[in-house]
Amino acid sequence: MLRKIRILLSVVVMVLVTLMFLDFSGAIKAHLHWLAHTQLVPALLACNAIAIAVLVAITLIFGRIYCSVICPLGIMQDLVAWLSGKRKKNRYNYSPAKSWLRYSMLAVMIIAFIAGIHSLVALLDPYSTYGVIATSMMQPVYMWINNGLAAIAQHYESYAFYSTDVWLKSLPTLVVAVAMTCMLAVLAWRGGRTYCNTICPVGTVLAQLARFSWLKIHFDESKCKNCNLCSKGCKASCIDVKNHKVDYTRCVTCGNCLEKCNFGALTYSHPKKEKSAPNDTTDATQGRRAVIAGAAVLGAHAALAQAKKKVDGGLAAIEEKQPPQRSTPVLPPGALSANNLSTRCTACQLCVSGCDNNVLRPSGNLITLMQPEMSFERGYCRPECNKCAQVCPTGAIAHIGLDEKVSTQVGHAVWIKKNCVVITDGVACGNCARHCPSGAIEMVPLDPNDEESPFVPAVNTEKCTGCGACEYLCPARPFAAIYVEGHEQHRTL
């Protein structure tokens, strides 16, 4: 019964979390974004005391059930292990804990965070890793299916679905997603929970709490026949039948061993007399230190890829627009500053996957790999939208109101004379001035002393918010004649 309940809960969580990432309309995210707050690293980054307390309490009562019911990456590994089990049953064996590797990976994560290598921190966060995989690999397939249904619905004059553009937001992020998927699939196929118990820092931190859990799998030696079926079915490789011990730091409370045991020698209850896990004193000391250090791990990872789109501005030939080389990246309103975003963002891609305006992209910078940045080849940051702030689980993008958003300056527009069609083609334009939501651009004579002088844009940087409408609607190709330069520190106008 324990195993069946665990499977049912994990399936529900996996489906809901995956839909949250796949959703491109924002409708599902509006109802399910709270699921991101149940993940450990986002809860730590957001200083969400309630979520942290609940997760700690669950672990102290049930053991590492977080890893098999709440963590989407753990559930994904279970799915791969289950498929592998169809090919070969009872394929696992007990192996001693690789404590040196577990604590080394946790140390790497902590050092990377302190050193500001947030892309490495993010790659070690299981929730964010799954977000990268779901957004980069699963969402395009989901969107293609949606577009197919939209085409069918349109044929029958129905508008139950609407088509959307499917495009590559970031090649580096896609490469990371494919590489992580392959690695996890191989490890889970061959060894079940190898990744969780040797690499994942979240698993290492929770493992120390699981030592003291109220409910545990334990042996009744008088009933055990040493058949070894429990160990052969343990995907965490943590059951030592020879010594009748379970390594509780690696047990994810999946219930497989209870189902395998035909003699009632294993029970999931509070043992009267606790036996220590097969770890020496040194490991225990390391474990206590890992819990303290793990609480300080606030990760962020991010990756950029500038997307391209063919747009006809009416004044230039249809040509792919190229992103400009910005000295400072443009960060979404609510990010507050580059430092705040880089230190609190886990690069889970939740904001990127739900950006209706196609503005947010994963960063390609090595230090901020996969963290959100703004680029305006396919849209601009509309003043009536703050969905990225609504879904961010860590506070990396603060939940600001629309009134505050329209008065937040994330950057300023810069005019490039050599690209402007007024200069290059000798035609009147003014797209940027007409469509500027804040009225920060006006058309002025290039030469005030010449009555025949063409009118070109002049930017009032004190009024410009950096929304990117001017850059998006500029007809110049391949580079826009006006683009947004980001600010390290946002300010209120």
C-alpha positions as CSV (number, residue, x, y, z in Angstrom):
1,M,0.0,0.0,0.0
2,L,2.9,2.4,0.8
3,R,4.4,1.9,-2.7
4,K,1.0,2.4,-4.4
5,I,0.3,5.6,-2.5
6,R,3.8,6.8,-3.3
7,I,3.4,6.1,-7.0
8,L,0.0,7.8,-7.2
9,L,1.3,10.9,-5.5
10,S,4.4,11.0,-7.6
11,V,2.5,10.7,-10.8
12,V,0.1,13.5,-9.9
13,V,3.1,15.8,-8.9
14,M,5.0,14.9,-12.0
15,V,2.1,15.6,-14.3
16,L,1.3,18.9,-12.7
17,V,4.9,20.2,-12.5
18,T,5.5,19.2,-16.1
19,L,2.3,21.0,-17.3
20,M,3.5,24.0,-15.3
21,F,6.6,24.2,-17.4
22,L,5.0,23.3,-20.7
23,D,2.3,25.9,-20.5
24,F,3.0,28.8,-22.8
25,S,-0.3,30.6,-22.3
26,G,0.0,31.4,-18.7
27,A,-3.4,29.9,-17.8
28,I,-1.9,26.8,-16.2
29,K,0.9,28.6,-14.5
30,A,-1.5,31.0,-12.8
31,H,-3.0,28.0,-10.9
32,L,0.1,25.7,-10.5
33,H,3.1,28.0,-9.9
34,W,2.8,27.4,-6.2
35,L,4.3,23.9,-6.9
36,A,7.6,25.6,-7.5
37,H,7.6,26.9,-3.9
38,T,7.5,23.2,-2.7
39,Q,11.0,22.6,-4.0
40,L,13.8,22.9,-1.5
41,V,16.3,25.2,-3.3
42,P,13.7,27.8,-4.4
43,A,12.3,27.7,-0.8
44,L,15.7,28.4,0.6
45,L,16.4,31.2,-1.9
46,A,13.0,32.8,-1.2
47,C,13.5,32.4,2.6
48,N,10.2,30.7,2.6
49,A,10.1,29.6,6.2
50,I,6.8,27.8,5.9
51,A,7.9,25.7,2.9
52,I,11.2,24.9,4.5
53,A,9.6,23.9,7.8
54,V,7.1,21.6,6.0
55,L,9.9,19.9,4.0
56,V,12.0,19.4,7.1
57,A,9.0,18.1,9.0
58,I,8.1,15.7,6.2
59,T,11.7,14.4,6.1
60,L,12.0,14.0,9.9
61,I,8.7,12.0,9.9
62,F,8.8,10.0,6.6
63,G,12.5,10.0,5.6
64,R,13.6,11.1,2.1
65,I,10.2,10.9,0.6
66,Y,10.8,14.3,-0.9
67,C,13.1,12.7,-3.4
68,S,10.5,10.1,-4.6
69,V,7.3,12.2,-4.4
70,I,8.0,15.9,-4.7
71,C,11.3,16.2,-6.7
72,P,10.4,16.0,-10.5
73,L,13.9,15.0,-11.4
74,G,13.8,12.1,-8.9
75,I,10.4,11.0,-10.3
76,M,11.9,11.1,-13.8
77,Q,14.7,8.8,-12.7
78,D,12.1,6.4,-11.2
79,L,10.3,6.3,-14.5
80,V,13.6,5.4,-16.4
81,A,14.4,2.8,-13.7
82,W,10.9,1.3,-14.0
83,L,11.4,1.0,-17.8
84,S,14.7,-0.6,-17.3
85,G,13.1,-3.1,-14.8
86,K,10.9,-4.3,-17.6
87,R,14.0,-5.6,-19.3
88,K,15.7,-7.1,-16.3
89,K,14.2,-7.5,-12.9
90,N,16.0,-7.7,-9.5
91,R,19.1,-6.1,-11.0
92,Y,20.3,-4.0,-8.1
93,N,22.7,-4.9,-5.3
94,Y,23.9,-3.3,-2.1
95,S,26.9,-1.0,-2.4
96,P,28.5,1.1,0.4
97,A,27.8,4.8,0.3
98,K,30.2,7.0,-1.6
99,S,30.3,9.6,1.0
100,W,33.5,11.3,-0.3
101,L,31.7,11.9,-3.6
102,R,28.5,13.1,-2.1
103,Y,30.1,15.7,0.2
104,S,32.5,16.7,-2.5
105,M,29.6,17.6,-4.8
106,L,28.0,19.5,-2.0
107,A,31.2,21.4,-1.4
108,V,31.6,22.1,-5.1
109,M,28.1,23.6,-5.1
110,I,28.8,25.8,-2.0
111,I,32.2,27.0,-3.4
112,A,30.6,27.7,-6.8
113,F,28.0,29.8,-5.1
114,I,30.5,31.8,-3.0
115,A,32.7,32.3,-6.1
116,G,29.7,33.5,-8.1
117,I,29.8,30.6,-10.6
118,H,26.0,30.4,-10.5
119,S,25.7,28.4,-13.7
120,L,27.4,25.4,-11.9
121,V,25.2,25.8,-8.9
122,A,22.1,25.7,-11.1
123,L,23.2,22.5,-12.8
124,L,23.3,20.8,-9.5
125,D,19.8,21.8,-8.4
126,P,17.4,19.0,-9.4
127,Y,14.3,21.2,-9.7
128,S,16.1,23.6,-12.0
129,T,17.6,20.8,-14.0
130,Y,14.2,19.4,-14.7
131,G,12.9,22.8,-15.6
132,V,15.6,23.2,-18.2
133,I,14.8,19.7,-19.6
134,A,11.1,20.4,-19.7
135,T,11.3,23.8,-21.2
136,S,14.0,23.1,-23.8
137,M,13.0,19.6,-24.9
138,M,9.4,19.0,-23.9
139,Q,7.8,22.4,-24.5
140,P,8.5,22.6,-28.2
141,V,6.9,19.2,-28.7
142,Y,3.9,20.3,-26.6
143,M,3.6,23.4,-28.8
144,W,3.8,21.5,-32.0
145,I,1.0,19.3,-30.8
146,N,-1.0,22.4,-29.9
147,N,-0.4,23.9,-33.4
148,G,-1.6,20.7,-35.0
149,L,-4.8,20.8,-33.0
150,A,-5.2,24.5,-33.8
151,A,-4.9,23.6,-37.5
152,I,-7.6,20.9,-37.2
153,A,-9.8,23.2,-35.1
154,Q,-9.5,26.0,-37.7
155,H,-10.5,23.6,-40.5
156,Y,-13.8,23.1,-38.6
157,E,-14.1,26.8,-37.9
158,S,-13.3,26.4,-34.2
159,Y,-11.0,28.5,-32.2
160,A,-10.6,26.2,-29.1
161,F,-6.8,26.3,-29.9
162,Y,-4.5,29.0,-31.2
163,S,-1.2,28.4,-32.9
164,T,2.1,29.8,-31.5
165,D,5.6,30.2,-32.9
166,V,8.0,27.4,-32.0
167,W,11.6,28.6,-32.0
168,L,14.9,27.9,-30.4
169,K,15.4,30.3,-27.5
170,S,18.9,29.1,-26.6
171,L,21.2,26.6,-28.2
172,P,23.5,26.4,-25.1
173,T,20.5,25.7,-22.9
174,L,19.3,23.0,-25.3
175,V,22.7,21.4,-25.3
176,V,22.7,21.4,-21.5
177,A,19.2,19.9,-21.4
178,V,20.2,17.1,-23.9
179,A,23.4,16.3,-22.0
180,M,21.7,16.2,-18.6
181,T,18.9,14.0,-19.9
182,C,21.4,11.5,-21.4
183,M,23.5,11.4,-18.2
184,L,20.4,10.9,-16.0
185,A,18.9,8.3,-18.3
186,V,22.1,6.3,-18.3
187,L,22.6,6.5,-14.6
188,A,19.0,5.6,-13.8
189,W,18.9,2.8,-16.4
190,R,22.0,1.2,-14.9
191,G,21.8,2.0,-11.3
192,G,18.5,3.5,-10.3
193,R,19.1,6.3,-7.9
194,T,22.8,6.7,-8.5
195,Y,22.5,10.5,-9.3
196,C,20.4,11.2,-6.2
197,N,22.8,9.4,-3.9
198,T,26.2,10.4,-5.3
199,I,25.8,13.8,-7.1
200,C,22.6,15.7,-6.0
201,P,23.5,18.2,-3.2
202,V,19.8,18.4,-2.2
203,G,19.7,14.7,-1.6
204,T,22.9,14.9,0.5
205,V,21.4,17.6,2.7
206,L,18.1,15.8,3.2
207,A,20.0,12.6,3.8
208,Q,21.3,14.0,7.1
209,L,17.8,14.7,8.3
210,A,16.6,11.3,7.2
211,R,19.0,9.7,9.7
212,F,16.6,10.9,12.4
213,S,13.3,10.2,10.7
214,W,10.5,8.9,12.8
215,L,9.4,6.2,10.3
216,K,12.0,4.0,8.8
217,I,12.4,0.7,6.9
218,H,13.9,-1.8,9.4
219,F,14.5,-5.5,9.7
220,D,12.9,-8.2,11.8
221,E,15.9,-10.5,11.8
222,S,13.8,-13.4,13.2
223,K,11.7,-13.4,10.0
224,C,14.4,-12.7,7.4
225,K,15.4,-15.6,5.2
226,N,18.4,-13.8,3.6
227,C,16.8,-14.2,0.2
228,N,18.3,-10.9,-0.8
229,L,15.2,-9.9,-2.9
230,C,14.8,-6.7,-1.0
231,S,18.4,-5.6,-1.9
232,K,18.0,-6.7,-5.5
233,G,14.9,-4.5,-5.8
234,C,16.3,-1.5,-4.0
235,K,17.1,1.2,-6.6
236,A,19.0,3.2,-3.9
237,S,21.3,0.2,-3.3
238,C,21.1,0.9,0.4
239,I,19.9,-2.4,1.9
240,D,22.7,-4.6,3.4
241,V,21.0,-8.0,3.9
242,K,24.1,-9.6,5.3
243,N,24.1,-7.2,8.3
244,H,20.4,-6.5,8.3
245,K,20.9,-2.8,8.0
246,V,19.4,0.0,5.9
247,D,21.4,3.1,5.0
248,Y,18.7,5.7,5.8
249,T,20.7,8.5,4.3
250,R,20.2,6.9,0.9
251,C,16.7,5.3,1.3
252,V,14.1,7.4,-0.6
253,T,11.1,5.5,1.0
254,C,10.0,4.1,-2.4
255,G,8.4,1.0,-0.8
256,N,10.0,-1.4,-3.4
257,C,11.7,-3.5,-0.7
258,L,8.4,-4.0,1.2
259,E,6.7,-5.3,-1.9
260,K,9.6,-7.7,-2.6
261,C,9.8,-9.2,0.9
262,N,7.6,-12.3,1.1
263,F,8.3,-13.1,4.7
264,G,7.2,-9.9,6.5
265,A,10.8,-9.2,7.6
266,L,10.7,-5.6,6.5
267,T,8.4,-3.0,8.0
268,Y,8.0,0.7,7.7
269,S,7.5,2.0,11.2
270,H,9.2,3.6,14.1
271,P,11.7,1.1,15.4
272,K,11.9,0.6,19.1
273,K,15.7,0.5,19.1
274,E,17.4,2.4,16.3
275,K,20.4,1.0,14.6
276,S,23.0,3.3,13.2
277,A,23.4,3.5,9.4
278,P,26.5,2.0,7.9
279,N,28.5,5.2,8.1
280,D,31.5,5.8,10.3
281,T,31.9,8.7,12.7
282,T,33.7,10.8,10.2
283,D,30.7,10.6,7.8
284,A,28.3,11.6,10.6
285,T,30.4,14.6,11.4
286,Q,30.6,15.5,7.7
287,G,26.8,15.0,7.5
288,R,26.1,17.5,10.3
289,R,28.4,20.0,8.6
290,A,26.7,19.4,5.3
291,V,23.3,20.3,6.7
292,I,24.6,23.6,8.0
293,A,26.4,24.4,4.8
294,G,23.6,23.2,2.6
295,A,21.2,25.8,4.1
296,A,23.4,28.4,2.6
297,V,23.3,27.0,-0.9
298,L,21.4,29.5,-3.0
299,G,21.9,28.7,-6.6
300,A,21.3,30.3,-9.8
301,H,22.1,29.3,-13.4
302,A,21.2,30.7,-16.7
303,A,21.8,30.7,-20.3
304,L,21.2,33.1,-23.2
305,A,20.3,32.6,-26.8
306,Q,19.1,35.4,-28.9
307,A,16.3,34.3,-31.1
308,K,15.7,35.7,-34.6
309,K,12.6,36.6,-36.5
310,K,11.7,37.8,-40.0
311,V,9.8,41.0,-39.7
312,D,8.7,43.4,-42.4
313,G,8.7,46.9,-41.1
314,G,7.4,48.2,-44.4
315,L,10.5,50.2,-45.0
316,A,13.1,47.5,-45.4
317,A,13.4,44.1,-47.1
318,I,12.4,41.1,-45.1
319,E,15.6,39.9,-43.4
320,E,16.3,38.2,-40.2
321,K,16.9,40.6,-37.3
322,Q,20.1,40.1,-35.4
323,P,20.3,40.8,-31.7
324,P,22.6,43.7,-30.8
325,Q,25.8,43.4,-28.7
326,R,24.7,44.9,-25.4
327,S,27.3,46.0,-22.9
328,T,24.9,45.2,-20.1
329,P,22.1,42.6,-20.4
330,V,18.5,43.8,-20.0
331,L,16.9,42.1,-17.0
332,P,13.2,41.8,-16.4
333,P,11.4,44.4,-14.2
334,G,11.4,43.1,-10.6
335,A,14.9,41.7,-10.9
336,L,16.0,44.8,-9.0
337,S,19.7,44.4,-10.0
338,A,22.0,42.1,-11.7
339,N,23.4,40.9,-8.4
340,N,20.0,40.1,-7.0
341,L,19.0,38.0,-10.0
342,S,22.3,36.2,-10.3
343,T,22.4,35.2,-6.6
344,R,18.8,34.2,-6.2
345,C,17.8,32.8,-9.6
346,T,17.9,29.0,-10.1
347,A,17.5,29.2,-13.8
348,C,14.5,26.9,-13.6
349,Q,13.1,28.5,-16.9
350,L,9.6,28.9,-15.4
351,C,9.6,32.6,-16.3
352,V,11.1,31.9,-19.8
353,S,8.5,29.2,-20.6
354,G,5.6,31.5,-19.6
355,C,6.7,34.8,-21.3
356,D,3.7,35.6,-23.6
357,N,5.7,38.3,-25.3
358,N,8.6,36.1,-26.3
359,V,11.0,38.5,-24.6
360,L,12.7,36.4,-22.0
361,R,15.5,34.2,-23.2
362,P,18.1,32.0,-21.3
363,S,21.4,33.8,-20.9
364,G,24.4,32.4,-22.9
365,N,27.0,34.0,-20.6
366,L,29.0,31.3,-18.8
367,I,28.6,32.9,-15.3
368,T,24.8,33.5,-15.6
369,L,24.2,30.5,-17.8
370,M,20.4,30.0,-18.4
371,Q,19.3,32.8,-16.2
372,P,16.6,35.0,-17.9
373,E,17.5,38.0,-20.0
374,M,15.4,40.2,-22.3
375,S,15.8,40.5,-26.0
376,F,13.4,42.1,-28.4
377,E,13.6,40.4,-31.8
378,R,10.2,38.8,-31.3
379,G,8.3,41.2,-29.0
380,Y,8.7,43.7,-26.2
381,C,7.9,43.8,-22.5
382,R,4.3,45.0,-22.5
383,P,3.3,47.3,-19.6
384,E,0.2,45.2,-18.8
385,C,2.1,42.0,-18.2
386,N,4.0,40.8,-15.1
387,K,3.7,37.1,-15.4
388,C,7.4,36.4,-14.9
389,A,7.2,38.0,-11.5
390,Q,4.1,36.0,-10.6
391,V,5.6,32.6,-11.2
392,C,9.2,33.2,-9.9
393,P,9.5,31.0,-6.8
394,T,12.7,32.5,-5.4
395,G,12.2,36.2,-5.4
396,A,14.8,36.7,-8.1
397,I,12.1,38.5,-10.0
398,A,10.1,40.4,-7.3
399,H,6.4,40.4,-7.6
400,I,5.8,44.0,-8.4
401,G,2.5,45.6,-9.4
402,L,1.8,46.9,-12.9
403,D,1.9,50.5,-11.6
404,E,5.4,49.9,-10.2
405,K,6.5,48.0,-13.3
406,V,5.7,50.9,-15.8
407,S,7.8,53.2,-13.6
408,T,10.8,50.9,-13.3
409,Q,13.7,51.6,-15.6
410,V,15.5,48.4,-16.5
411,G,17.6,50.1,-19.3
412,H,17.5,52.9,-21.8
413,A,17.3,53.2,-25.6
414,V,20.3,54.0,-27.7
415,W,20.0,55.3,-31.3
416,I,22.5,54.1,-33.8
417,K,22.7,56.6,-36.7
418,K,24.4,54.3,-39.3
419,N,21.6,51.8,-39.0
420,C,18.6,54.1,-39.2
421,V,16.5,53.9,-42.4
422,V,16.0,57.6,-42.3
423,I,19.8,57.9,-43.0
424,T,20.4,54.8,-45.1
425,D,17.3,54.9,-47.3
426,G,16.4,58.5,-47.1
427,V,12.8,57.8,-46.0
428,A,10.6,59.2,-43.2
429,C,10.0,56.7,-40.4
430,G,9.3,57.5,-36.7
431,N,8.2,53.9,-35.7
432,C,10.1,54.1,-32.5
433,A,8.6,57.4,-31.4
434,R,5.0,56.5,-32.4
435,H,5.1,53.2,-30.4
436,C,7.0,54.2,-27.3
437,P,4.7,53.5,-24.4
438,S,6.4,56.0,-22.1
439,G,6.7,58.9,-24.6
440,A,10.5,58.9,-24.2
441,I,11.3,59.3,-27.9
442,E,10.6,62.2,-30.1
443,M,11.6,62.9,-33.7
444,V,13.9,65.9,-34.1
445,P,15.7,67.4,-37.1
446,L,19.1,65.8,-37.7
447,D,20.5,69.3,-38.4
448,P,18.4,72.0,-36.6
449,N,19.8,74.7,-38.9
450,D,18.6,72.9,-42.1
451,E,14.9,73.0,-43.0
452,E,15.3,70.0,-45.3
453,S,17.0,68.0,-42.6
454,P,15.5,64.5,-42.0
455,F,13.8,63.8,-38.7
456,V,15.6,61.3,-36.5
457,P,14.8,59.9,-33.0
458,A,16.0,61.5,-29.8
459,V,15.8,59.5,-26.6
460,N,14.9,61.1,-23.2
461,T,16.8,58.6,-21.0
462,E,15.0,60.0,-17.9
463,K,11.7,58.8,-19.2
464,C,12.7,55.6,-21.0
465,T,11.9,52.4,-19.1
466,G,13.8,50.0,-21.4
467,C,10.7,48.1,-22.5
468,G,12.1,47.4,-25.9
469,A,9.1,48.5,-28.0
470,C,11.3,50.8,-30.1
471,E,13.9,48.0,-30.8
472,Y,11.2,45.5,-31.7
473,L,9.3,47.7,-34.1
474,C,12.4,49.3,-35.7
475,P,12.3,48.3,-39.4
476,A,16.1,48.4,-39.9
477,R,17.7,45.1,-40.7
478,P,19.7,43.1,-39.8
479,F,20.5,45.3,-36.8
480,A,17.9,47.7,-35.3
481,A,18.8,51.4,-35.4
482,I,17.6,51.7,-31.8
483,Y,18.3,49.2,-29.1
484,V,18.1,48.9,-25.3
485,E,21.1,48.9,-23.1
486,G,20.5,47.3,-19.8
487,H,21.2,48.8,-16.3
488,E,23.1,46.9,-13.6
489,Q,20.8,48.5,-11.0
490,H,17.1,49.2,-11.7
491,R,15.6,52.4,-10.6
492,T,12.1,53.9,-10.2
493,L,11.4,56.9,-12.5
